[in-house]
mmCIF file of C-alpha atoms in Angstrom:
data_model
loop_
_atom_site.group_PDB
_atom_site.id
_atom_site.type_symbol
_atom_site.label_atom_id
_atom_site.label_comp_id
_atom_site.label_asym_id
_atom_site.label_seq_id
_atom_site.Cartn_x
_atom_site.Cartn_y
_atom_site.Cartn_z
ATOM 1 C CA THR A 59 12.237 -32.228 -14.183
ATOM 2 C CA ALA A 60 8.856 -30.536 -14.390
ATOM 3 C CA LYS A 61 5.642 -32.136 -13.205
ATOM 4 C CA PHE A 62 2.274 -31.821 -14.941
ATOM 5 C CA ALA A 63 0.408 -28.887 -13.450
ATOM 6 C CA ASN A 64 -2.798 -30.356 -12.048
ATOM 7 C CA THR A 65 -2.788 -27.528 -9.504
ATOM 8 C CA MET A 66 -3.615 -24.947 -12.204
ATOM 9 C CA THR A 67 -6.441 -24.744 -14.745
ATOM 10 C CA ILE A 68 -6.434 -22.535 -17.835
ATOM 11 C CA TYR A 69 -9.782 -21.485 -19.296
ATOM 12 C CA PRO A 70 -10.345 -20.971 -22.127
ATOM 13 C CA ASN A 71 -7.554 -22.970 -23.753
ATOM 14 C CA PRO A 72 -7.025 -22.400 -26.737
ATOM 15 C CA VAL A 73 -6.688 -18.717 -25.854
ATOM 16 C CA GLY A 74 -8.011 -15.775 -27.850
ATOM 17 C CA GLN A 75 -6.888 -12.442 -26.348
ATOM 18 C CA SER A 76 -6.965 -13.478 -22.688
ATOM 19 C CA THR A 77 -7.523 -16.440 -20.402
ATOM 20 C CA THR A 78 -8.059 -17.122 -16.709
ATOM 21 C CA LEU A 79 -5.510 -19.049 -14.653
ATOM 22 C CA ARG A 80 -6.952 -20.715 -11.529
ATOM 23 C CA PHE A 81 -4.899 -22.343 -8.800
ATOM 24 C CA VAL A 82 -6.272 -25.120 -6.585
ATOM 25 C CA SER A 83 -4.786 -24.287 -3.194
ATOM 26 C CA GLN A 84 -2.141 -21.572 -3.166
ATOM 27 C CA ALA A 85 -0.916 -19.329 -5.942
ATOM 28 C CA PRO A 86 2.762 -19.121 -6.847
ATOM 29 C CA SER A 87 4.234 -15.624 -6.920
ATOM 30 C CA LYS A 88 4.741 -15.789 -10.674
ATOM 31 C CA VAL A 89 4.097 -17.926 -13.735
ATOM 32 C CA GLU A 90 6.691 -17.891 -16.509
ATOM 33 C CA VAL A 91 5.704 -18.263 -20.166
ATOM 34 C CA PHE A 92 8.078 -20.045 -22.565
ATOM 35 C CA ASN A 93 7.913 -20.659 -26.296
ATOM 36 C CA LEU A 94 8.761 -24.101 -27.661
ATOM 37 C CA ASN A 95 12.394 -22.999 -28.196
ATOM 38 C CA GLY A 96 12.720 -22.633 -24.411
ATOM 39 C CA GLN A 97 12.889 -18.821 -24.487
ATOM 40 C CA LYS A 98 11.039 -16.968 -21.718
ATOM 41 C CA VAL A 99 8.601 -14.639 -23.496
ATOM 42 C CA ASP A 100 6.450 -13.371 -20.607
ATOM 43 C CA GLU A 101 6.093 -13.454 -16.835
ATOM 44 C CA ILE A 102 2.747 -13.316 -15.040
ATOM 45 C CA GLU A 103 2.677 -11.855 -11.516
ATOM 46 C CA THR A 104 -0.090 -13.491 -9.463
ATOM 47 C CA ASP A 105 -0.023 -11.266 -6.345
ATOM 48 C CA GLY A 106 -1.075 -14.394 -4.424
ATOM 49 C CA LYS A 107 -4.509 -14.502 -6.092
ATOM 50 C CA LEU A 108 -6.079 -17.906 -6.799
ATOM 51 C CA SER A 109 -7.665 -16.628 -10.028
ATOM 52 C CA ILE A 110 -5.960 -14.211 -12.418
ATOM 53 C CA GLU A 111 -6.547 -12.954 -15.933
ATOM 54 C CA TRP A 112 -3.658 -13.222 -18.418
ATOM 55 C CA GLU A 113 -3.520 -11.037 -21.529
ATOM 56 C CA ARG A 114 -1.456 -12.568 -24.326
ATOM 57 C CA LYS A 115 -0.221 -9.148 -25.534
ATOM 58 C CA GLN A 116 1.806 -9.464 -28.763
ATOM 59 C CA LEU A 117 2.528 -13.190 -28.489
ATOM 60 C CA SER A 118 2.054 -14.999 -31.813
ATOM 61 C CA LYS A 119 -0.257 -17.942 -32.432
ATOM 62 C CA GLY A 120 1.155 -21.241 -31.287
ATOM 63 C CA THR A 121 1.905 -23.468 -28.319
ATOM 64 C CA TYR A 122 3.517 -22.101 -25.156
ATOM 65 C CA ILE A 123 4.481 -23.620 -21.820
ATOM 66 C CA LEU A 124 3.393 -22.011 -18.544
ATOM 67 C CA ARG A 125 5.811 -22.911 -15.745
ATOM 68 C CA TYR A 126 5.777 -22.178 -12.031
ATOM 69 C CA THR A 127 7.302 -23.415 -8.800
ATOM 70 C CA GLN A 128 5.195 -24.384 -5.797
ATOM 71 C CA ASP A 129 6.334 -26.124 -2.591
ATOM 72 C CA GLY A 130 9.724 -26.784 -4.167
ATOM 73 C CA ASN A 131 8.233 -28.547 -7.210
ATOM 74 C CA VAL A 132 8.290 -27.174 -10.761
ATOM 75 C CA TYR A 133 5.012 -27.509 -12.683
ATOM 76 C CA SER A 134 4.289 -26.868 -16.339
ATOM 77 C CA LYS A 135 1.226 -26.802 -18.539
ATOM 78 C CA LYS A 136 0.714 -26.248 -22.268
ATOM 79 C CA VAL A 137 -1.381 -23.388 -23.560
ATOM 80 C CA LEU A 138 -2.409 -22.815 -27.188
ATOM 81 C CA LEU A 139 -2.755 -19.256 -28.492
ATOM 82 C CA LYS A 140 -5.071 -19.036 -31.491
#
């Protein structure tokens, strides 16, 4: 079961064309993006950076879930694309 991701902030959220993901202590290697049907629609490589820019590309308006694993725990956070 996923935990709420208090180790990552998303700004701005709701997202226009891009947003910044910031990690508190260490960055996961990747962040997966899922639609509300549970389909993986994107994958964000972090390259170990604590702050990365994410471009939404062709993703439609709506709510998505960003999910990542850190220290054996799975975290997720909602993001709204406008």
